[in-house]
C-alpha positions as protocol buffer text, in pm:
chain_id: "A"
residue {
  index: 1
  type: MET
  ca { x: 3941 y: 2319 z: -1228 }
}
residue {
  index: 2
  type: GLU
  ca { x: 3951 y: 2084 z: -930 }
}
residue {
  index: 3
  type: ASP
  ca { x: 3581 y: 2002 z: -967 }
}
residue {
  index: 4
  type: ASP
  ca { x: 3638 y: 1922 z: -1335 }
}
residue {
  index: 5
  type: ILE
  ca { x: 3930 y: 1692 z: -1254 }
}
residue {
  index: 6
  type: GLN
  ca { x: 3737 y: 1506 z: -985 }
}
residue {
  index: 7
  type: ALA
  ca { x: 3435 y: 1465 z: -1213 }
}
residue {
  index: 8
  type: PHE
  ca { x: 3659 y: 1323 z: -1488 }
}
residue {
  index: 9
  type: LEU
  ca { x: 3830 y: 1078 z: -1252 }
}
residue {
  index: 10
  type: GLU
  ca { x: 3495 y: 964 z: -1117 }
}
residue {
  index: 11
  type: ALA
  ca { x: 3373 y: 903 z: -1473 }
}
residue {
  index: 12
  type: LEU
  ca { x: 3680 y: 685 z: -1530 }
}
residue {
  index: 13
  type: ARG
  ca { x: 3605 y: 488 z: -1213 }
}
residue {
  index: 14
  type: MET
  ca { x: 3253 y: 430 z: -1340 }
}
residue {
  index: 15
  type: ARG
  ca { x: 3407 y: 279 z: -1654 }
}
residue {
  index: 16
  type: ALA
  ca { x: 3592 y: 35 z: -1427 }
}
residue {
  index: 17
  type: VAL
  ca { x: 3941 y: 128 z: -1551 }
}
residue {
  index: 18
  type: SER
  ca { x: 4228 y: -22 z: -1354 }
}
residue {
  index: 19
  type: GLU
  ca { x: 4385 y: 164 z: -1061 }
}
residue {
  index: 20
  type: HIS
  ca { x: 4707 y: 185 z: -1261 }
}
residue {
  index: 21
  type: THR
  ca { x: 4529 y: 359 z: -1552 }
}
residue {
  index: 22
  type: LEU
  ca { x: 4341 y: 589 z: -1316 }
}
residue {
  index: 23
  type: SER
  ca { x: 4664 y: 688 z: -1143 }
}
residue {
  index: 24
  type: ALA
  ca { x: 4832 y: 760 z: -1479 }
}
residue {
  index: 25
  type: TYR
  ca { x: 4543 y: 983 z: -1593 }
}
residue {
  index: 26
  type: GLU
  ca { x: 4546 y: 1178 z: -1268 }
}
residue {
  index: 27
  type: SER
  ca { x: 4924 y: 1222 z: -1281 }
}
residue {
  index: 28
  type: ASP
  ca { x: 4904 y: 1358 z: -1638 }
}
residue {
  index: 29
  type: ILE
  ca { x: 4623 y: 1601 z: -1556 }
}
residue {
  index: 30
  type: ARG
  ca { x: 4801 y: 1720 z: -1241 }
}
residue {
  index: 31
  type: ASP
  ca { x: 5108 y: 1788 z: -1457 }
}
residue {
  index: 32
  type: PHE
  ca { x: 4893 y: 2009 z: -1679 }
}
residue {
  index: 33
  type: GLU
  ca { x: 4741 y: 2179 z: -1374 }
}
residue {
  index: 34
  type: LYS
  ca { x: 5089 y: 2265 z: -1243 }
}
residue {
  index: 35
  type: PHE
  ca { x: 5176 y: 2421 z: -1578 }
}
residue {
  index: 36
  type: ILE
  ca { x: 4856 y: 2631 z: -1568 }
}
residue {
  index: 37
  type: ASN
  ca { x: 4948 y: 2754 z: -1220 }
}
residue {
  index: 38
  type: LEU
  ca { x: 5305 y: 2821 z: -1331 }
}
residue {
  index: 39
  type: ARG
  ca { x: 5179 y: 3044 z: -1612 }
}
residue {
  index: 40
  type: LYS
  ca { x: 4908 y: 3194 z: -1387 }
}
residue {
  index: 41
  type: ALA
  ca { x: 4655 y: 3120 z: -1661 }
}
residue {
  index: 42
  type: ALA
  ca { x: 4277 y: 3095 z: -1627 }
}
residue {
  index: 43
  type: PHE
  ca { x: 4154 y: 2746 z: -1702 }
}
residue {
  index: 44
  type: GLU
  ca { x: 3854 y: 2880 z: -1894 }
}
residue {
  index: 45
  type: SER
  ca { x: 4077 y: 3071 z: -2138 }
}
residue {
  index: 46
  type: ILE
  ca { x: 4303 y: 2780 z: -2232 }
}
residue {
  index: 47
  type: ASP
  ca { x: 4330 y: 2729 z: -2609 }
}
residue {
  index: 48
  type: HIS
  ca { x: 4531 y: 2511 z: -2849 }
}
residue {
  index: 49
  type: ILE
  ca { x: 4828 y: 2751 z: -2831 }
}
residue {
  index: 50
  type: PHE
  ca { x: 4846 y: 2704 z: -2455 }
}
residue {
  index: 51
  type: VAL
  ca { x: 4832 y: 2325 z: -2493 }
}
residue {
  index: 52
  type: ARG
  ca { x: 5110 y: 2342 z: -2753 }
}
residue {
  index: 53
  type: ASP
  ca { x: 5317 y: 2547 z: -2507 }
}
residue {
  index: 54
  type: PHE
  ca { x: 5258 y: 2276 z: -2248 }
}
residue {
  index: 55
  type: LEU
  ca { x: 5395 y: 2013 z: -2487 }
}
residue {
  index: 56
  type: GLY
  ca { x: 5698 y: 2233 z: -2551 }
}
residue {
  index: 57
  type: HIS
  ca { x: 5748 y: 2256 z: -2176 }
}
residue {
  index: 58
  type: LEU
  ca { x: 5743 y: 1875 z: -2156 }
}
residue {
  index: 59
  type: TYR
  ca { x: 6010 y: 1848 z: -2426 }
}
residue {
  index: 60
  type: GLN
  ca { x: 6224 y: 2099 z: -2235 }
}
residue {
  index: 61
  type: ARG
  ca { x: 6200 y: 1863 z: -1939 }
}
residue {
  index: 62
  type: LYS
  ca { x: 6352 y: 1594 z: -2165 }
}
residue {
  index: 63
  type: LEU
  ca { x: 6041 y: 1373 z: -2155 }
}
residue {
  index: 64
  type: GLN
  ca { x: 6027 y: 1090 z: -2407 }
}
residue {
  index: 65
  type: LYS
  ca { x: 5794 y: 1124 z: -2706 }
}
residue {
  index: 66
  type: THR
  ca { x: 5587 y: 834 z: -2572 }
}
residue {
  index: 67
  type: SER
  ca { x: 5525 y: 1023 z: -2246 }
}
residue {
  index: 68
  type: VAL
  ca { x: 5434 y: 1343 z: -2430 }
}
residue {
  index: 69
  type: ALA
  ca { x: 5195 y: 1152 z: -2658 }
}
residue {
  index: 70
  type: ARG
  ca { x: 5030 y: 988 z: -2356 }
}
residue {
  index: 71
  type: LYS
  ca { x: 4979 y: 1323 z: -2179 }
}
residue {
  index: 72
  type: LEU
  ca { x: 4830 y: 1476 z: -2494 }
}
residue {
  index: 73
  type: ALA
  ca { x: 4591 y: 1180 z: -2530 }
}
residue {
  index: 74
  type: CYS
  ca { x: 4491 y: 1225 z: -2168 }
}
residue {
  index: 75
  type: LEU
  ca { x: 4414 y: 1594 z: -2224 }
}
residue {
  index: 76
  type: ARG
  ca { x: 4205 y: 1511 z: -2530 }
}
residue {
  index: 77
  type: SER
  ca { x: 4000 y: 1268 z: -2322 }
}
residue {
  index: 78
  type: PHE
  ca { x: 3972 y: 1515 z: -2036 }
}
residue {
  index: 79
  type: PHE
  ca { x: 3844 y: 1803 z: -2249 }
}
residue {
  index: 80
  type: GLN
  ca { x: 3614 y: 1572 z: -2446 }
}
residue {
  index: 81
  type: PHE
  ca { x: 3458 y: 1464 z: -2117 }
}
residue {
  index: 82
  type: LEU
  ca { x: 3410 y: 1828 z: -2014 }
}
residue {
  index: 83
  type: ILE
  ca { x: 3227 y: 1896 z: -2343 }
}
residue {
  index: 84
  type: ARG
  ca { x: 2999 y: 1592 z: -2300 }
}
residue {
  index: 85
  type: ASP
  ca { x: 2930 y: 1696 z: -1941 }
}
residue {
  index: 86
  type: GLY
  ca { x: 2835 y: 2052 z: -2048 }
}
residue {
  index: 87
  type: ARG
  ca { x: 3132 y: 2206 z: -1866 }
}
residue {
  index: 88
  type: ARG
  ca { x: 3314 y: 2332 z: -2176 }
}
residue {
  index: 89
  type: LYS
  ca { x: 3235 y: 2406 z: -2541 }
}
residue {
  index: 90
  type: THR
  ca { x: 3565 y: 2333 z: -2716 }
}
residue {
  index: 91
  type: ASN
  ca { x: 3851 y: 2084 z: -2696 }
}
residue {
  index: 92
  type: PRO
  ca { x: 4182 y: 2277 z: -2726 }
}
residue {
  index: 93
  type: ALA
  ca { x: 4383 y: 1953 z: -2754 }
}
residue {
  index: 94
  type: GLU
  ca { x: 4176 y: 1805 z: -3037 }
}
residue {
  index: 95
  type: LEU
  ca { x: 4359 y: 1943 z: -3340 }
}
residue {
  index: 96
  type: ILE
  ca { x: 4714 y: 1912 z: -3206 }
}
residue {
  index: 97
  type: SER
  ca { x: 4909 y: 1633 z: -3374 }
}
residue {
  index: 98
  type: SER
  ca { x: 5064 y: 1365 z: -3158 }
}
residue {
  index: 99
  type: PRO
  ca { x: 5442 y: 1330 z: -3179 }
}
residue {
  index: 100
  type: ARG
  ca { x: 5551 y: 1068 z: -3430 }
}
residue {
  index: 101
  type: LEU
  ca { x: 5663 y: 766 z: -3235 }
}
residue {
  index: 102
  type: PRO
  ca { x: 5925 y: 517 z: -3351 }
}
residue {
  index: 103
  type: LYS
  ca { x: 5780 y: 175 z: -3424 }
}
residue {
  index: 104
  type: LYS
  ca { x: 5884 y: -51 z: -3143 }
}
residue {
  index: 105
  type: LEU
  ca { x: 5857 y: -424 z: -3192 }
}
residue {
  index: 106
  type: PRO
  ca { x: 5752 y: -624 z: -2886 }
}
residue {
  index: 107
  type: SER
  ca { x: 6033 y: -825 z: -2727 }
}
residue {
  index: 108
  type: TYR
  ca { x: 5979 y: -1197 z: -2682 }
}
residue {
  index: 109
  type: LEU
  ca { x: 6166 y: -1510 z: -2574 }
}
residue {
  index: 110
  type: PRO
  ca { x: 6277 y: -1796 z: -2798 }
}
residue {
  index: 111
  type: GLU
  ca { x: 6085 y: -2117 z: -2726 }
}
residue {
  index: 112
  type: ASP
  ca { x: 6367 y: -2287 z: -2536 }
}
residue {
  index: 113
  type: GLU
  ca { x: 6419 y: -1985 z: -2312 }
}
residue {
  index: 114
  type: ALA
  ca { x: 6046 y: -1948 z: -2248 }
}
residue {
  index: 115
  type: VAL
  ca { x: 6042 y: -2308 z: -2124 }
}
residue {
  index: 116
  type: ARG
  ca { x: 6344 y: -2236 z: -1903 }
}
residue {
  index: 117
  type: VAL
  ca { x: 6166 y: -1935 z: -1751 }
}
residue {
  index: 118
  type: VAL
  ca { x: 5837 y: -2104 z: -1667 }
}
residue {
  index: 119
  type: GLU
  ca { x: 6012 y: -2409 z: -1520 }
}
residue {
  index: 120
  type: MET
  ca { x: 6253 y: -2207 z: -1307 }
}
residue {
  index: 121
  type: PRO
  ca { x: 6059 y: -2221 z: -976 }
}
residue {
  index: 122
  type: LYS
  ca { x: 6146 y: -2557 z: -820 }
}
residue {
  index: 123
  type: GLY
  ca { x: 6041 y: -2716 z: -494 }
}
residue {
  index: 124
  type: SER
  ca { x: 5716 y: -2815 z: -329 }
}
residue {
  index: 125
  type: SER
  ca { x: 5642 y: -2518 z: -102 }
}
residue {
  index: 126
  type: LEU
  ca { x: 5326 y: -2313 z: -156 }
}
residue {
  index: 127
  type: LYS
  ca { x: 5534 y: -2024 z: -291 }
}
residue {
  index: 128
  type: ASP
  ca { x: 5732 y: -2241 z: -535 }
}
residue {
  index: 129
  type: LEU
  ca { x: 5420 y: -2416 z: -664 }
}
residue {
  index: 130
  type: ARG
  ca { x: 5234 y: -2086 z: -693 }
}
residue {
  index: 131
  type: ASP
  ca { x: 5519 y: -1913 z: -877 }
}
residue {
  index: 132
  type: HIS
  ca { x: 5548 y: -2203 z: -1120 }
}
residue {
  index: 133
  type: ALA
  ca { x: 5172 y: -2195 z: -1183 }
}
residue {
  index: 134
  type: ILE
  ca { x: 5177 y: -1817 z: -1240 }
}
residue {
  index: 135
  type: LEU
  ca { x: 5459 y: -1830 z: -1494 }
}
residue {
  index: 136
  type: GLU
  ca { x: 5306 y: -2128 z: -1675 }
}
residue {
  index: 137
  type: LEU
  ca { x: 4966 y: -1955 z: -1695 }
}
residue {
  index: 138
  type: LEU
  ca { x: 5112 y: -1624 z: -1816 }
}
residue {
  index: 139
  type: TYR
  ca { x: 5291 y: -1800 z: -2101 }
}
residue {
  index: 140
  type: ALA
  ca { x: 5003 y: -2040 z: -2171 }
}
residue {
  index: 141
  type: SER
  ca { x: 4730 y: -1775 z: -2190 }
}
residue {
  index: 142
  type: GLY
  ca { x: 4890 y: -1435 z: -2259 }
}
residue {
  index: 143
  type: LEU
  ca { x: 4707 y: -1272 z: -1968 }
}
residue {
  index: 144
  type: ARG
  ca { x: 4792 y: -923 z: -1852 }
}
residue {
  index: 145
  type: VAL
  ca { x: 4926 y: -911 z: -1495 }
}
residue {
  index: 146
  type: ARG
  ca { x: 4620 y: -730 z: -1361 }
}
residue {
  index: 147
  type: GLU
  ca { x: 4394 y: -984 z: -1528 }
}
residue {
  index: 148
  type: LEU
  ca { x: 4590 y: -1264 z: -1364 }
}
residue {
  index: 149
  type: VAL
  ca { x: 4582 y: -1125 z: -1009 }
}
residue {
  index: 150
  type: GLY
  ca { x: 4210 y: -1050 z: -1048 }
}
residue {
  index: 151
  type: LEU
  ca { x: 4126 y: -1416 z: -1112 }
}
residue {
  index: 152
  type: ASN
  ca { x: 3902 y: -1598 z: -866 }
}
residue {
  index: 153
  type: ASP
  ca { x: 3847 y: -1971 z: -831 }
}
residue {
  index: 154
  type: GLU
  ca { x: 3520 y: -1956 z: -1023 }
}
residue {
  index: 155
  type: ASN
  ca { x: 3705 y: -1811 z: -1325 }
}
residue {
  index: 156
  type: LEU
  ca { x: 3901 y: -2134 z: -1365 }
}
residue {
  index: 157
  type: ASP
  ca { x: 3761 y: -2442 z: -1541 }
}
residue {
  index: 158
  type: MET
  ca { x: 4020 y: -2711 z: -1479 }
}
residue {
  index: 159
  type: ALA
  ca { x: 3819 y: -2984 z: -1653 }
}
residue {
  index: 160
  type: GLN
  ca { x: 3811 y: -2797 z: -1985 }
}
residue {
  index: 161
  type: GLN
  ca { x: 4134 y: -2606 z: -1923 }
}
residue {
  index: 162
  type: LEU
  ca { x: 3973 y: -2266 z: -1970 }
}
residue {
  index: 163
  type: VAL
  ca { x: 4000 y: -1940 z: -1781 }
}
residue {
  index: 164
  type: ARG
  ca { x: 3741 y: -1662 z: -1787 }
}
residue {
  index: 165
  type: VAL
  ca { x: 3913 y: -1326 z: -1789 }
}
residue {
  index: 166
  type: PHE
  ca { x: 3788 y: -972 z: -1734 }
}
residue {
  index: 167
  type: GLY
  ca { x: 4011 y: -742 z: -1938 }
}
residue {
  index: 168
  type: LYS
  ca { x: 4015 y: -369 z: -2003 }
}
residue {
  index: 169
  type: GLY
  ca { x: 3676 y: -208 z: -1946 }
}
residue {
  index: 170
  type: ARG
  ca { x: 3563 y: -531 z: -1776 }
}
residue {
  index: 171
  type: LYS
  ca { x: 3533 y: -693 z: -2118 }
}
residue {
  index: 172
  type: GLN
  ca { x: 3505 y: -1069 z: -2073 }
}
residue {
  index: 173
  type: ARG
  ca { x: 3684 y: -1335 z: -2277 }
}
residue {
  index: 174
  type: ILE
  ca { x: 3750 y: -1708 z: -2247 }
}
residue {
  index: 175
  type: VAL
  ca { x: 4110 y: -1826 z: -2289 }
}
residue {
  index: 176
  type: PRO
  ca { x: 4232 y: -2188 z: -2302 }
}
residue {
  index: 177
  type: PHE
  ca { x: 4551 y: -2314 z: -2140 }
}
residue {
  index: 178
  type: GLY
  ca { x: 4747 y: -2633 z: -2196 }
}
residue {
  index: 179
  type: GLU
  ca { x: 4851 y: -2945 z: -2008 }
}
residue {
  index: 180
  type: PHE
  ca { x: 5167 y: -2797 z: -1856 }
}
residue {
  index: 181
  type: ALA
  ca { x: 4980 y: -2502 z: -1705 }
}
residue {
  index: 182
  type: ALA
  ca { x: 4699 y: -2734 z: -1590 }
}
residue {
  index: 183
  type: ARG
  ca { x: 4947 y: -2960 z: -1412 }
}
residue {
  index: 184
  type: ALA
  ca { x: 5118 y: -2663 z: -1243 }
}
residue {
  index: 185
  type: LEU
  ca { x: 4783 y: -2514 z: -1136 }
}
residue {
  index: 186
  type: SER
  ca { x: 4666 y: -2849 z: -998 }
}
residue {
  index: 187
  type: GLY
  ca { x: 4979 y: -2884 z: -785 }
}
residue {
  index: 188
  type: TYR
  ca { x: 4947 y: -2531 z: -652 }
}
residue {
  index: 189
  type: LEU
  ca { x: 4574 y: -2557 z: -577 }
}
residue {
  index: 190
  type: GLY
  ca { x: 4629 y: -2883 z: -388 }
}
residue {
  index: 191
  type: GLU
  ca { x: 4892 y: -2722 z: -165 }
}
residue {
  index: 192
  type: ARG
  ca { x: 4682 y: -2407 z: -120 }
}
residue {
  index: 193
  type: GLU
  ca { x: 4392 y: -2627 z: -3 }
}
residue {
  index: 194
  type: ARG
  ca { x: 4622 y: -2814 z: 236 }
}
residue {
  index: 195
  type: LYS
  ca { x: 4739 y: -2483 z: 384 }
}
residue {
  index: 196
  type: GLY
  ca { x: 4380 y: -2372 z: 436 }
}
residue {
  index: 197
  type: PHE
  ca { x: 4409 y: -2071 z: 204 }
}
residue {
  index: 198
  type: SER
  ca { x: 4103 y: -2148 z: -10 }
}
residue {
  index: 199
  type: LYS
  ca { x: 3882 y: -1903 z: 176 }
}
residue {
  index: 200
  type: PRO
  ca { x: 3663 y: -1636 z: 17 }
}
residue {
  index: 201
  type: GLU
  ca { x: 3728 y: -1266 z: 73 }
}
residue {
  index: 202
  type: ASP
  ca { x: 3465 y: -1028 z: 209 }
}
residue {
  index: 203
  type: ASP
  ca { x: 3304 y: -1003 z: -136 }
}
residue {
  index: 204
  type: GLY
  ca { x: 3248 y: -1379 z: -142 }
}
residue {
  index: 205
  type: HIS
  ca { x: 3511 y: -1450 z: -410 }
}
residue {
  index: 206
  type: THR
  ca { x: 3810 y: -1676 z: -349 }
}
residue {
  index: 207
  type: PRO
  ca { x: 4128 y: -1531 z: -505 }
}
residue {
  index: 208
  type: LEU
  ca { x: 4311 y: -1780 z: -724 }
}
residue {
  index: 209
  type: PHE
  ca { x: 4663 y: -1667 z: -642 }
}
residue {
  index: 210
  type: VAL
  ca { x: 4746 y: -1585 z: -281 }
}
residue {
  index: 211
  type: SER
  ca { x: 5050 y: -1489 z: -75 }
}
residue {
  index: 212
  type: ILE
  ca { x: 5208 y: -1720 z: 182 }
}
residue {
  index: 213
  type: ARG
  ca { x: 4976 y: -1551 z: 432 }
}
residue {
  index: 214
  type: GLY
  ca { x: 4667 y: -1627 z: 228 }
}
residue {
  index: 215
  type: TYR
  ca { x: 4597 y: -1282 z: 83 }
}
residue {
  index: 216
  type: ARG
  ca { x: 4533 y: -1202 z: -284 }
}
residue {
  index: 217
  type: LEU
  ca { x: 4853 y: -1129 z: -473 }
}
residue {
  index: 218
  type: SER
  ca { x: 4903 y: -781 z: -616 }
}
residue {
  index: 219
  type: ALA
  ca { x: 5035 y: -691 z: -961 }
}
residue {
  index: 220
  type: ARG
  ca { x: 5353 y: -572 z: -791 }
}
residue {
  index: 221
  type: ASP
  ca { x: 5401 y: -919 z: -637 }
}
residue {
  index: 222
  type: VAL
  ca { x: 5386 y: -1081 z: -980 }
}
residue {
  index: 223
  type: GLN
  ca { x: 5620 y: -822 z: -1130 }
}
residue {
  index: 224
  type: HIS
  ca { x: 5866 y: -893 z: -849 }
}
residue {
  index: 225
  type: LEU
  ca { x: 5843 y: -1266 z: -924 }
}
residue {
  index: 226
  type: VAL
  ca { x: 5923 y: -1207 z: -1292 }
}
residue {
  index: 227
  type: GLU
  ca { x: 6212 y: -974 z: -1206 }
}
residue {
  index: 228
  type: THR
  ca { x: 6355 y: -1235 z: -967 }
}
residue {
  index: 229
  type: THR
  ca { x: 6325 y: -1493 z: -1244 }
}
residue {
  index: 230
  type: ARG
  ca { x: 6497 y: -1263 z: -1494 }
}
residue {
  index: 231
  type: MET
  ca { x: 6797 y: -1226 z: -1264 }
}
residue {
  index: 232
  type: GLN
  ca { x: 6851 y: -1604 z: -1284 }
}
residue {
  index: 233
  type: LEU
  ca { x: 6858 y: -1614 z: -1664 }
}
residue {
  index: 234
  type: PRO
  ca { x: 7207 y: -1687 z: -1800 }
}
residue {
  index: 235
  type: SER
  ca { x: 7138 y: -1474 z: -2107 }
}
residue {
  index: 236
  type: GLY
  ca { x: 7055 y: -1164 z: -1903 }
}
residue {
  index: 237
  type: ARG
  ca { x: 6770 y: -1107 z: -2149 }
}
residue {
  index: 238
  type: ARG
  ca { x: 6509 y: -840 z: -2073 }
}
residue {
  index: 239
  type: LEU
  ca { x: 6205 y: -1002 z: -1912 }
}
residue {
  index: 240
  type: THR
  ca { x: 5879 y: -861 z: -1782 }
}
residue {
  index: 241
  type: ALA
  ca { x: 5537 y: -1014 z: -1736 }
}
residue {
  index: 242
  type: HIS
  ca { x: 5440 y: -841 z: -2061 }
}
residue {
  index: 243
  type: THR
  ca { x: 5731 y: -1015 z: -2233 }
}
residue {
  index: 244
  type: LEU
  ca { x: 5557 y: -1344 z: -2161 }
}
residue {
  index: 245
  type: ARG
  ca { x: 5236 y: -1204 z: -2316 }
}
residue {
  index: 246
  type: HIS
  ca { x: 5433 y: -1104 z: -2627 }
}
residue {
  index: 247
  type: THR
  ca { x: 5602 y: -1446 z: -2630 }
}
residue {
  index: 248
  type: PHE
  ca { x: 5264 y: -1621 z: -2611 }
}
residue {
  index: 249
  type: ALA
  ca { x: 5134 y: -1428 z: -2913 }
}
residue {
  index: 250
  type: THR
  ca { x: 5452 y: -1456 z: -3119 }
}
residue {
  index: 251
  type: HIS
  ca { x: 5487 y: -1832 z: -3071 }
}
residue {
  index: 252
  type: LEU
  ca { x: 5123 y: -1886 z: -3168 }
}
residue {
  index: 253
  type: LEU
  ca { x: 5172 y: -1683 z: -3485 }
}
residue {
  index: 254
  type: GLU
  ca { x: 5497 y: -1858 z: -3574 }
}
residue {
  index: 255
  type: ARG
  ca { x: 5324 y: -2195 z: -3546 }
}
residue {
  index: 256
  type: GLY
  ca { x: 5042 y: -2094 z: -3778 }
}
residue {
  index: 257
  type: ALA
  ca { x: 4766 y: -1954 z: -3553 }
}
residue {
  index: 258
  type: ASP
  ca { x: 4516 y: -1720 z: -3719 }
}
residue {
  index: 259
  type: LEU
  ca { x: 4574 y: -1352 z: -3641 }
}
residue {
  index: 260
  type: ARG
  ca { x: 4209 y: -1293 z: -3550 }
}
residue {
  index: 261
  type: ALA
  ca { x: 4218 y: -1586 z: -3308 }
}
residue {
  index: 262
  type: ILE
  ca { x: 4525 y: -1431 z: -3142 }
}
residue {
  index: 263
  type: GLN
  ca { x: 4340 y: -1099 z: -3126 }
}
residue {
  index: 264
  type: GLU
  ca { x: 4053 y: -1270 z: -2942 }
}
residue {
  index: 265
  type: LEU
  ca { x: 4288 y: -1451 z: -2703 }
}
residue {
  index: 266
  type: LEU
  ca { x: 4476 y: -1132 z: -2616 }
}
residue {
  index: 267
  type: GLY
  ca { x: 4158 y: -928 z: -2573 }
}
residue {
  index: 268
  type: HIS
  ca { x: 4260 y: -661 z: -2827 }
}
residue {
  index: 269
  type: SER
  ca { x: 3969 y: -446 z: -2942 }
}
residue {
  index: 270
  type: SER
  ca { x: 4145 y: -369 z: -3272 }
}
residue {
  index: 271
  type: LEU
  ca { x: 4318 y: -610 z: -3509 }
}
residue {
  index: 272
  type: ALA
  ca { x: 4573 y: -336 z: -3579 }
}
residue {
  index: 273
  type: THR
  ca { x: 4705 y: -378 z: -3224 }
}
residue {
  index: 274
  type: THR
  ca { x: 4760 y: -749 z: -3284 }
}
residue {
  index: 275
  type: GLN
  ca { x: 4926 y: -697 z: -3623 }
}
residue {
  index: 276
  type: LYS
  ca { x: 5250 y: -580 z: -3462 }
}
residue {
  index: 277
  type: TYR
  ca { x: 5323 y: -950 z: -3403 }
}
residue {
  index: 278
  type: THR
  ca { x: 5332 y: -1011 z: -3777 }
}
residue {
  index: 279
  type: HIS
  ca { x: 5634 y: -777 z: -3792 }
}
residue {
  index: 280
  type: VAL
  ca { x: 5804 y: -981 z: -3522 }
}
residue {
  index: 281
  type: SER
  ca { x: 5726 y: -1299 z: -3711 }
}
residue {
  index: 282
  type: HIS
  ca { x: 5862 y: -1157 z: -4038 }
}
residue {
  index: 283
  type: GLU
  ca { x: 6179 y: -1052 z: -3861 }
}
residue {
  index: 284
  type: HIS
  ca { x: 6214 y: -1404 z: -3720 }
}
residue {
  index: 285
  type: LEU
  ca { x: 6163 y: -1555 z: -4067 }
}
residue {
  index: 286
  type: ARG
  ca { x: 6431 y: -1327 z: -4210 }
}
residue {
  index: 287
  type: GLU
  ca { x: 6679 y: -1436 z: -3943 }
}
residue {
  index: 288
  type: GLU
  ca { x: 6603 y: -1804 z: -4008 }
}
residue {
  index: 289
  type: TYR
  ca { x: 6633 y: -1752 z: -4384 }
}
residue {
  index: 290
  type: ASP
  ca { x: 6967 y: -1572 z: -4352 }
}
residue {
  index: 291
  type: LYS
  ca { x: 7100 y: -1852 z: -4133 }
}
residue {
  index: 292
  type: ALA
  ca { x: 6976 y: -2140 z: -4347 }
}
residue {
  index: 293
  type: HIS
  ca { x: 6985 y: -2044 z: -4715 }
}
residue {
  index: 294
  type: PRO
  ca { x: 7325 y: -2096 z: -4883 }
}
residue {
  index: 295
  type: ARG
  ca { x: 7284 y: -1789 z: -5105 }
}
residue {
  index: 296
  type: ALA
  ca { x: 7117 y: -1555 z: -4855 }
}
residue {
  index: 297
  type: LYS
  ca { x: 7434 y: -1348 z: -4809 }
}
residue {
  index: 298
  type: LYS
  ca { x: 7777 y: -1313 z: -4963 }
}
residue {
  index: 299
  type: ASN
  ca { x: 8057 y: -1447 z: -4749 }
}
């Protein structure tokens, strides 16, 4: 089984999936491998009943339905790869239904609080200017964190206020950003230049966002920045970097942007993924209606 696992992980690397995704796939497969060893089963003899037993084992461990669904999806992909690679003839996970998941609406910030968040870093140090630029760009463009930290100088067109992004599967898209983000980026880039941190890495690319020592920021660094910002919010509202992505999409939709344009900006391969923001928008409209219309509710 180890050869099969390594071959699958290598195929994922060839598809240029993120390290985070790769790590999640390996963790899920290793979980399945442990269950096989626990049952002293032969990998070749595994069928749909065994996979169903594995899911039951996960529920006994009190795993959330979302985690169980993710592990099942991983097994489907794993066995499908083995079939394509001539290592196996059947996919025992194919016909097993995924657990029904509750519909979860994306959380987002009201406009005034979004402004408060992105303007929270003050000061003129490299770190302050960089943090301000990061938050402004996340809200202005809806980038994923890993897309943001992967940006290089050549991906940024300051004159036209555009950023070229490589999303999931290295799919490229062009995303605009506004005056506020442009101003924050300009201030940061000027200070970065003054500090002498505009140097290319070994691959010849100059990372856009760097640490105070001049090294490319990691996704963890950005997540830490957002968490630090959240702790300063008077409302105590939940805030992650992905919240800013949801906020970007929701505010565009509320102000009349076309859903397909939002899909393109977010880099969603399916419009169905983007449509969850219509539910958020409808919920917002209901709240505004209930507050404003004199006969919305009985007193």
